[in-house]
Coordinates of C-alpha atoms and ligand atoms in Angstrom, one line a residue:
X1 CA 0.0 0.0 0.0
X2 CA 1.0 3.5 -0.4
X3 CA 2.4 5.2 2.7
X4 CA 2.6 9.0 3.4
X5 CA 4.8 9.4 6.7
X6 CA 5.1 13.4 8.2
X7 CA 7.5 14.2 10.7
X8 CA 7.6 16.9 12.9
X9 CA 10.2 17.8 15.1
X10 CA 14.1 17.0 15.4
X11 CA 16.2 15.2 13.8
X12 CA 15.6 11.8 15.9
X13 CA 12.2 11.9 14.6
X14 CA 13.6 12.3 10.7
X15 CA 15.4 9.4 11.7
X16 CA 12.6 7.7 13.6
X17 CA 10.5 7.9 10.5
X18 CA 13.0 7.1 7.5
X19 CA 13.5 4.0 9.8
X20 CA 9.8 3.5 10.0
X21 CA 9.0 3.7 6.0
X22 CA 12.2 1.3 5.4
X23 CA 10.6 -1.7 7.8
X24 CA 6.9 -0.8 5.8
X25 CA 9.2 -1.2 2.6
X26 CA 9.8 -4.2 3.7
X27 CA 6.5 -5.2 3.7
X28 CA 5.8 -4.2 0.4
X29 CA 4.2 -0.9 0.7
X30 CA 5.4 2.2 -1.2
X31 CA 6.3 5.5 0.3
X32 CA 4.3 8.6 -1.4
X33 CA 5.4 11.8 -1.4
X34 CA 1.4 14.0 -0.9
X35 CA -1.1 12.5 1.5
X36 CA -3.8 12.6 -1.2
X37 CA -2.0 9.9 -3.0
X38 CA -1.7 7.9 0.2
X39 CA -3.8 4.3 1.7
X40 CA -2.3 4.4 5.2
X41 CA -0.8 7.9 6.9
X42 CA 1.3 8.3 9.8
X43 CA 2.1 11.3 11.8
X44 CA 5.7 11.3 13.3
X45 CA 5.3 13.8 16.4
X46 CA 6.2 16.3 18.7
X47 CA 6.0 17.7 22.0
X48 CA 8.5 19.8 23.1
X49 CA 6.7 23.4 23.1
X50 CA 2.2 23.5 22.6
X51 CA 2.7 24.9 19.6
X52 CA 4.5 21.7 18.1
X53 CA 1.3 19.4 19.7
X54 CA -1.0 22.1 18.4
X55 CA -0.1 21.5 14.3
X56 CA 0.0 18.0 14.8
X57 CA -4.0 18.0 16.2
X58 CA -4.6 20.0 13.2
X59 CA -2.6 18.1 10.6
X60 CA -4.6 14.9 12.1
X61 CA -7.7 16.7 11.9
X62 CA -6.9 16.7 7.5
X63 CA -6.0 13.4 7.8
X64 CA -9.1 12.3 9.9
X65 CA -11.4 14.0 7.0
X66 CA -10.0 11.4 4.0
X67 CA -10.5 8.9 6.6
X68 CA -14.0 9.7 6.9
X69 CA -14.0 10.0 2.7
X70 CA -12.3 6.2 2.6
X71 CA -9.4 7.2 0.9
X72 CA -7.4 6.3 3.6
X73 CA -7.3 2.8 5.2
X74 CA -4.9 3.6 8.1
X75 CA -4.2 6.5 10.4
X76 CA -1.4 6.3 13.1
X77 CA 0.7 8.9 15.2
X78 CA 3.7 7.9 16.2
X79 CA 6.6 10.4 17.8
X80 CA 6.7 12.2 21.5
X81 CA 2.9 13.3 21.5
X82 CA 1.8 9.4 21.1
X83 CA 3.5 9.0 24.6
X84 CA 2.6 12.2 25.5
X85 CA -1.0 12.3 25.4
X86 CA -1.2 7.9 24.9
X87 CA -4.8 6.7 24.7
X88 CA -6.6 10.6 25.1
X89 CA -5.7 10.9 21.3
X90 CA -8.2 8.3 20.2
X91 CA -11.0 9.8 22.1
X92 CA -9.6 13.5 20.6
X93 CA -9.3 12.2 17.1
X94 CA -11.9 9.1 16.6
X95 CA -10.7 8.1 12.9
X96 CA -6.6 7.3 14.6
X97 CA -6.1 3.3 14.4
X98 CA -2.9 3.3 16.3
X99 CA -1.4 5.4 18.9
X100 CA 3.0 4.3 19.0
X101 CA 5.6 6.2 21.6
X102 CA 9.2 6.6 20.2
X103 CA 10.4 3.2 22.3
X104 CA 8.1 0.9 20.3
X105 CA 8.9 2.2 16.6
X106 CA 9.4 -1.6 15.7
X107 CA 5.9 -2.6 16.6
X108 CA 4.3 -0.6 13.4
X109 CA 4.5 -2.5 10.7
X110 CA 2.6 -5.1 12.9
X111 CA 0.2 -2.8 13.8
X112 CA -0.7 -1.4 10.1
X113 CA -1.3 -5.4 9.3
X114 CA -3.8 -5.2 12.4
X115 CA -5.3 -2.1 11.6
X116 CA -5.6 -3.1 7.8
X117 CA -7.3 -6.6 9.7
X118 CA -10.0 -4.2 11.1
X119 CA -8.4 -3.8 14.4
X120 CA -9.3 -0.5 16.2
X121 CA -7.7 1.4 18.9
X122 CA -4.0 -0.2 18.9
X123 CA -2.2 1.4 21.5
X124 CA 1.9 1.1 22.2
X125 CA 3.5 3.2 24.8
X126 CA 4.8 1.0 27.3
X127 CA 7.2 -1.6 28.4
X128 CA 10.7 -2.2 26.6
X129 CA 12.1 -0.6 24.0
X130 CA 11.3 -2.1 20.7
X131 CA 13.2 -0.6 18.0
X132 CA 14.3 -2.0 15.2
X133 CA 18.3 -3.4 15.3
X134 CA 20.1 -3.0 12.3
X135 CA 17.8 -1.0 9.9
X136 CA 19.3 -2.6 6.3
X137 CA 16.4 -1.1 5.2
X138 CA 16.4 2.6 6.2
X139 CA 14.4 5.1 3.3
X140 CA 16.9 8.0 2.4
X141 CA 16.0 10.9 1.5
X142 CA 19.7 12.0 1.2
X143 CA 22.1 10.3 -0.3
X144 CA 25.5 11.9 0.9
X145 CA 24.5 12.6 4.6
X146 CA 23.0 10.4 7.4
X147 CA 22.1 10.2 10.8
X148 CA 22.7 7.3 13.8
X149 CA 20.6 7.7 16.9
X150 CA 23.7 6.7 19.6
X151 CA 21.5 6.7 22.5
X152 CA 17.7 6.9 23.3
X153 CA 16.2 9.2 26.2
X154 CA 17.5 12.2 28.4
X155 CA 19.0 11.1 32.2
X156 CA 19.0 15.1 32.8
X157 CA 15.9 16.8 34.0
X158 CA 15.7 20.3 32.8
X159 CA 12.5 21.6 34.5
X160 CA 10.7 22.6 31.5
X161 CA 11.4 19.7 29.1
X162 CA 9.2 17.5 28.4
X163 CA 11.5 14.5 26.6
X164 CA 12.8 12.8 29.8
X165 CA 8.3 12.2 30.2
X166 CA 8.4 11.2 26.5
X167 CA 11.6 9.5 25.4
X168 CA 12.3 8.3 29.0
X169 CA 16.1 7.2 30.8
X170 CA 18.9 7.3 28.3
X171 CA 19.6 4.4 26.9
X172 CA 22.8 4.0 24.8
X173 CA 23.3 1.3 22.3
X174 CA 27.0 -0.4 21.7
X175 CA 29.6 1.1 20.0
X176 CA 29.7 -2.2 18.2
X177 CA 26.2 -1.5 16.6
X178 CA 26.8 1.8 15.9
X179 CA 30.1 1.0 14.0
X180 CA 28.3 -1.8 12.0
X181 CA 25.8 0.3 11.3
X182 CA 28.0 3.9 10.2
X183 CA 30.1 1.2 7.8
X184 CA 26.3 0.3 5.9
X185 CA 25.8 4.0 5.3
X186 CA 29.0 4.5 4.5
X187 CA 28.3 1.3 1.9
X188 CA 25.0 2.6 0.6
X189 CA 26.4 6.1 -0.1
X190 CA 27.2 8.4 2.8
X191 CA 29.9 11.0 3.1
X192 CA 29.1 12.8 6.1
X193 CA 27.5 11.3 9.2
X194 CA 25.8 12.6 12.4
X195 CA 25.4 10.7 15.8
X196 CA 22.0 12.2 17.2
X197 CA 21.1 12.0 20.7
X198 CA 19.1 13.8 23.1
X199 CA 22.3 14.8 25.2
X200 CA 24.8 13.1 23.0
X201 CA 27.5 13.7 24.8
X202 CA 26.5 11.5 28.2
X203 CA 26.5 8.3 25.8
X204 CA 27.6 5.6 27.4
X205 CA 26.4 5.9 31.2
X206 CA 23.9 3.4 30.8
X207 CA 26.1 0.9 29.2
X208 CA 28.6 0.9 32.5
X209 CA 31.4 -0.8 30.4
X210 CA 33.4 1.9 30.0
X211 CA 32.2 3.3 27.0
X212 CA 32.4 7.2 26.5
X213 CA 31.2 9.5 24.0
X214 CA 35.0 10.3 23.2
X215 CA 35.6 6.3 22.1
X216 CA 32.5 6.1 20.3
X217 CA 33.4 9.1 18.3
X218 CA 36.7 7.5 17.8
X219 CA 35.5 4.2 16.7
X220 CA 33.4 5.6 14.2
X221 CA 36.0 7.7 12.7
X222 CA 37.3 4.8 11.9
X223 CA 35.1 3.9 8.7
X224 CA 36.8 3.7 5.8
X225 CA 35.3 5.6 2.8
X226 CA 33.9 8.3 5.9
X227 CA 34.4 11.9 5.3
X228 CA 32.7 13.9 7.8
X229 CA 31.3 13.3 11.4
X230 CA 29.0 15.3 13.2
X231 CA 26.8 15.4 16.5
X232 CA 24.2 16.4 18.0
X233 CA 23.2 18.3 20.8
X234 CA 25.8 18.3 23.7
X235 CA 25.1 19.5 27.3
X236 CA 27.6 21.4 28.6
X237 CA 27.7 19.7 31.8
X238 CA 28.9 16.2 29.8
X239 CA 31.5 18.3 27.7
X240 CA 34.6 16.2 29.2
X241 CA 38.3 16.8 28.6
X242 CA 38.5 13.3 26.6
X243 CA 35.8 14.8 24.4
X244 CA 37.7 17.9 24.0
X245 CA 40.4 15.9 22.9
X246 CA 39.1 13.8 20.4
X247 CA 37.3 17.1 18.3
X248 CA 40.9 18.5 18.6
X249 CA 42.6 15.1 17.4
X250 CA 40.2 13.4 14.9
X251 CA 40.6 15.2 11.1
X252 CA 37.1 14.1 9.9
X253 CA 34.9 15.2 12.8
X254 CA 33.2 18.9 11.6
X255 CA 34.6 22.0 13.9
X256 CA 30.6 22.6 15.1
X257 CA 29.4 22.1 18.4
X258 CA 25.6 22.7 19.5
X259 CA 25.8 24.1 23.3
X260 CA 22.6 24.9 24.3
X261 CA 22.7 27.5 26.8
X262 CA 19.4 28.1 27.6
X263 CA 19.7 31.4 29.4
X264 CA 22.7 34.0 30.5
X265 CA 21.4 34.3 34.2
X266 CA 22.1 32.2 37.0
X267 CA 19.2 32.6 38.9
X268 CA 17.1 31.1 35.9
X269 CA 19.6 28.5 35.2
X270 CA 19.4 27.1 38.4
X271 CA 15.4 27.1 38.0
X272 CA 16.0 25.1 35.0
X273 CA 18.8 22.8 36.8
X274 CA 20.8 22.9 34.0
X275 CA 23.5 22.4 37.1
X276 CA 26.0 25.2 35.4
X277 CA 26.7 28.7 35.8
X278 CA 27.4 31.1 33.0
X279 CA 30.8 31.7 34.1
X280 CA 31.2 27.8 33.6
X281 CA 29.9 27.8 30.4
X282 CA 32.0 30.0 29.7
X283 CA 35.3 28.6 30.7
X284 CA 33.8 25.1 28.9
X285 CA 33.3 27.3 25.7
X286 CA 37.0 28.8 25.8
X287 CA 38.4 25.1 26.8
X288 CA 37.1 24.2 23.4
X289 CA 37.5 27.4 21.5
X290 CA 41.6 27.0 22.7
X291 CA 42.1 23.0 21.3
X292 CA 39.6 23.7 18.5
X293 CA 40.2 27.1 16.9
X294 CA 38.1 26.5 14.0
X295 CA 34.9 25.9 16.1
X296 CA 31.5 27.1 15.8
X297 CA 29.0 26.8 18.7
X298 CA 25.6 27.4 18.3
X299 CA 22.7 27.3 20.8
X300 CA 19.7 27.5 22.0
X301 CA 17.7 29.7 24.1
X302 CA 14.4 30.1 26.3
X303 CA 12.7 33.5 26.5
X304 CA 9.9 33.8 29.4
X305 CA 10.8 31.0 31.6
X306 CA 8.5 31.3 35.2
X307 CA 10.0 33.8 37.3
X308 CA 11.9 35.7 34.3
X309 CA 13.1 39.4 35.2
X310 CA 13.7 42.1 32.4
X311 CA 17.3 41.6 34.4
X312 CA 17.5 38.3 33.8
X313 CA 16.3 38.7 30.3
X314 CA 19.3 42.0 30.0
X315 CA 21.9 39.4 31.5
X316 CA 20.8 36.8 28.6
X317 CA 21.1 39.2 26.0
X318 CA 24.6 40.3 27.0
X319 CA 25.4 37.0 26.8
X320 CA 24.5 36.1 23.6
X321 CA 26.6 39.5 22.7
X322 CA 29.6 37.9 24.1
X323 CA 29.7 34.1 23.5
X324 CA 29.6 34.8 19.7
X325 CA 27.5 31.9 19.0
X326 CA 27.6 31.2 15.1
X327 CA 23.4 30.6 15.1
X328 CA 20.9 30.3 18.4
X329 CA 17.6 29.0 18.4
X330 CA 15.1 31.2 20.1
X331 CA 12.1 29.9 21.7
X332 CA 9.4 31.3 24.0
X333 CA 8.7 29.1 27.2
X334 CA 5.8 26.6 26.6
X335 CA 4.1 25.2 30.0
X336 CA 4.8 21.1 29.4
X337 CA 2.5 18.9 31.5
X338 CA 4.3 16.6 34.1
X339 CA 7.7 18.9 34.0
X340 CA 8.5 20.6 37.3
X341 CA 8.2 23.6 35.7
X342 CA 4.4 23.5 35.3
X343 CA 4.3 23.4 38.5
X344 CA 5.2 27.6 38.8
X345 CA 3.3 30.1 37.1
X346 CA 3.6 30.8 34.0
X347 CA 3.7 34.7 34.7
X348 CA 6.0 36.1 31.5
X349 CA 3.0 37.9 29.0
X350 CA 3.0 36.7 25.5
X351 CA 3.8 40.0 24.2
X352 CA 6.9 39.7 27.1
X353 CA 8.2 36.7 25.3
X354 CA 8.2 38.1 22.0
X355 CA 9.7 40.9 22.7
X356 CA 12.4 39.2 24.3
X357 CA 12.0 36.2 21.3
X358 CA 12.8 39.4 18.7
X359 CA 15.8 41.1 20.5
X360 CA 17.5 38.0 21.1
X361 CA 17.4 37.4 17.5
X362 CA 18.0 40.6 16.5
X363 CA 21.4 40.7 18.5
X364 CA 22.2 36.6 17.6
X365 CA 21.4 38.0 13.6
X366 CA 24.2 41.0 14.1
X367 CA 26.6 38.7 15.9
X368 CA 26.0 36.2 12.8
X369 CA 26.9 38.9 10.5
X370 CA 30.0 39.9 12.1
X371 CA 31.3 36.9 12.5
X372 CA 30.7 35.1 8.8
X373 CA 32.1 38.4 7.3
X374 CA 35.1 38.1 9.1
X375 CA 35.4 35.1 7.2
X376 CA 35.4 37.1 3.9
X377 CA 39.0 36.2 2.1
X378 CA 39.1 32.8 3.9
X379 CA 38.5 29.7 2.9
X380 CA 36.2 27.0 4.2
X381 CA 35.6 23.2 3.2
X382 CA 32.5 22.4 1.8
X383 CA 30.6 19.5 0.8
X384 CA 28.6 19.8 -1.9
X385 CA 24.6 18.9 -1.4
X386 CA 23.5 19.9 -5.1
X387 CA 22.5 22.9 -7.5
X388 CA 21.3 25.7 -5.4
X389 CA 17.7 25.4 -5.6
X390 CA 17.1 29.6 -6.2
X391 CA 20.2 29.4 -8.7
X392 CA 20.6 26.4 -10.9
X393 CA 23.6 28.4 -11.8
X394 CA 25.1 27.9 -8.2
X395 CA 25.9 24.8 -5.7
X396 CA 24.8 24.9 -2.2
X397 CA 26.5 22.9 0.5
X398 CA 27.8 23.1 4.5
X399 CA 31.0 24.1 5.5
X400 CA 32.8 21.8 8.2
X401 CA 30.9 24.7 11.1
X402 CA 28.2 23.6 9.6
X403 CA 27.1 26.9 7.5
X404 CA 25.2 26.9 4.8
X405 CA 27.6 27.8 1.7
X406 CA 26.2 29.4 -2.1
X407 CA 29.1 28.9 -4.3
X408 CA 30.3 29.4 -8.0
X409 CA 32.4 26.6 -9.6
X410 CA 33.5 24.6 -13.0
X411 CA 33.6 20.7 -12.8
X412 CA 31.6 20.5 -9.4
X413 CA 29.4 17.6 -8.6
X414 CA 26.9 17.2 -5.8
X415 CA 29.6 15.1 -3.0
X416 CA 32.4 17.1 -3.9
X417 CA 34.0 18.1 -0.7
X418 CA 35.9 21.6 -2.1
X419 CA 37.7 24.6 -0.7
X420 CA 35.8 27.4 -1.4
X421 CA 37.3 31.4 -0.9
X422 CA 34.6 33.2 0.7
X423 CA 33.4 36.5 -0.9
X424 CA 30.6 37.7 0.6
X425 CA 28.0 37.0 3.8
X426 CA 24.6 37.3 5.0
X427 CA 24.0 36.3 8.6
X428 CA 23.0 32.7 7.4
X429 CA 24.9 32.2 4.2
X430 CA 28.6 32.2 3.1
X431 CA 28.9 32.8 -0.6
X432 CA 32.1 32.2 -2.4
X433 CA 33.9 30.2 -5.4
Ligands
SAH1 N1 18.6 17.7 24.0 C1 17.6 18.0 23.1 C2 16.7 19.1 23.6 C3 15.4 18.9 23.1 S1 14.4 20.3 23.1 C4 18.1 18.2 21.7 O1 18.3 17.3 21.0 O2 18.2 19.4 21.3 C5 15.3 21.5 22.1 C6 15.2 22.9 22.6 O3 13.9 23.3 22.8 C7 15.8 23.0 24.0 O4 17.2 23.2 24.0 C8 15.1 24.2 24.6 O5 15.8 25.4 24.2 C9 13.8 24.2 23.8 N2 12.7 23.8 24.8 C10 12.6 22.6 25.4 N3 11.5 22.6 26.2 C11 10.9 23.8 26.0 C12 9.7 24.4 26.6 N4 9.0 23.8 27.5 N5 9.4 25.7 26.1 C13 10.2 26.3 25.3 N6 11.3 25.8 24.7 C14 11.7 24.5 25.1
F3S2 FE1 15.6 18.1 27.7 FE2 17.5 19.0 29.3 FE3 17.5 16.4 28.4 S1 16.6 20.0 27.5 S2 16.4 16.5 26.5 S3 16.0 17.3 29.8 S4 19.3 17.9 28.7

């Protein structure tokens, strides 16, 4: 049958869902690329902020209506708001056969034969994880580039995150696996791979054998025929000197870092038990900047947290002014049910939070600018994704920091990896030849 398959979200749910239509391949169905066209939907979601739960109800409610019409045979949700909100989302959307949390991915193409059987109300969001083991299978949309998930759940609880609820204890998977798996990509066409994890950077805990982040990353670097290796997101607090060590020591592993700071006053950061202080984000940040002087961080930021003062708010933004972060991600605090956080009042007005939400992009935009044209005159390595979609004319690919490159060139081919001389910058683009 013909499968449509949205994701919302992160990456892990990208991944989560290529892995998804790759075991339904197996099967014998056929991913489509419009819903219209499709016999059995699935909604991979999210539930990290409202807003993210909020287009999900309303993408469900579409779906729902060619339900009703009998074009569609199957409806399922699968992703952080199937855990979330569990069996609620069949009395919220009546036409949903199956209802899967992110630990039971491998239980779907079971549960589209029992839906398909006439089956109602198939529910999955407890017990062990069930995921699939070696996915030979995966659905890529891109060639050159893939991701690993290196470890499942979040053992930090950040008051207002929702993901240690949904995704639950971390759980790493052996460095054995991951290697096996990194050398199939590799196999099937991949230049460029990223390990994704909820806080990468504590893999291994759970596995109690010794394993560390800084091994796995130098295990992997290992595969032959590998030319770039990248991860995501780090906690600053599991930033170790081993790690430090191997981004200064390993050649293929991309000078780009995702720090999330969250917010540049102490008072707030202890609220959010993110168990650092700026100043110690700062001294991690120039530990790394020193043995890695290529590096961009980027992070990410929470505007209108409970109890947040216009001081606080001052003391974030002079942060961002100082860290030089090359790109942060702004987002306006979103009550999640369950996290200790919703437990305080949420007393920052909307129109506070988008203030706030503005200015701090306003300065991250100038501090973007400054710093990509200081690059003007330099070079940076680039691998090549493919024509630039607004200039056939052009090639668009990422630089090693991760930034999104425009360049002019004879004899280039999408996979290229090429030094390109930058010539001008916007805050999110490099352009050169
Ligand atoms: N470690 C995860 C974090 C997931 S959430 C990762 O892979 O990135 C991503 C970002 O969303 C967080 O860093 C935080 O800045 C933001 N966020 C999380 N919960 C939020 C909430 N309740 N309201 C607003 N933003 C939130
Ligand atoms: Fe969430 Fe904090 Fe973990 S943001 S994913 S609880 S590190």
């Amino acid at each position: 049958m013909r499968v449509y398959l949205e994701s919302l979200g992160c990456q892990m749910n990208v991944l989560d869902s290529e892995l998804v239509f790759g075991e339904l391949a197996k099967r014998g169905h056929a991913p489509v690329e419009a819903p219209h066209e499709a016999e059995i939907a699935i909604l991979n979601t999210c539930s990290v902020r409202q807003h993210a739960e909020d287009k999900a109800v309303s993408i469900l409610g579409q779906f729902a209506a060619a339900k009703r019409k009998k074009r569609l045979k199957v409806l399922g949700v699968m992703g952080c708001m199937a855990q979330n909100e569990k069996g609620k989302l069949f009395d919220r959307i009546g036409e949903l056969d199956f209802v899967v949390g992110p630990s039971r991915l491998g239980r779907i193409p079971d549960l589209v034969d029992e839906a398909l059987a006439g089956k109602k109300r198939l529910l999955e969001t407890a017990g062990d994880i069930d995921r699939f083991p070696l996915p030979d299978h995966r659905h890529r949309e891109r060639k050159l580039q893939a991701a690993i998930e290196v470890a499942f759940g979040c053992d930090y609880v950040c008051t207002f995150c929702i993901v240690p609820f949904t995704r639950g204890r971390e759980v790493s998977r052996p460095i054995r696996e991951i290697v096996d798996e990194a050398k199939k990509l590799v196999d099937d066409g991949a230049v460029e791979i990223t390990l994704l994890g909820q806080t990468v950077n504590a893999y291994g805990t759970s596995l109690a054998d010794g394993s560390t982040f800084a091994k796995l990353l130098t295990a992997v670097h290992e595969t032959k025929g590998l030319k770039r290796l990248r991860f995501i997101t780090s906690h600053p607090k599991s930033v170790t000197p081993d790690m430090i060590r191997a981004m200064r020591d390993l050649p293929k592993l991309c000078e780009y870092l995702h720090l999330p700071l969250q917010s540049g006053s102490d008072r707030i950061l202890s609220r959010m038990k993110r168990l650092y202080t700026v100043d110690e984000y700062h001294r991690i940040l120039a530990e790394v900047r020193e043995s890695v002087p290529e590096i961009e961080i980027a992070s990410d930021f929470i505007v209108g947290f409970p109890g947040e003062t216009e001081e606080d708010f001052q003391a974030t933004a002079a942060a961002l002014r100082e860290l030089e972060f090359s790109q942060s991600y702004v987002f306006k605090y979103s009550t999640r049910p369950r996290t200790k956080a919703s437990q305080w009042e949420d007393d920052v007005p909307q129109e506070t939070k988008e203030r706030r939400n503005i200015e701090l992009l306003e300065i991250q935009r100038q501090v973007s600018l400054a710093r990509n044209q200081s690059k003007i005159g330099k070079t940076v390595e680039v691998l090549v994704e493919g024509p630039n979609p607004k200039n056939a004319a052009q090639w668009i690919g990422r630089s090693r920091q991760n930034q999104v490159t425009v360049l002019a060139g004879e004899g280039v081919r999408a996979g290229d990896i090429v030094d390109v001389t930058v010539d001008a910058a916007t805050p999110l683009t490099l352009f050169g030849s």
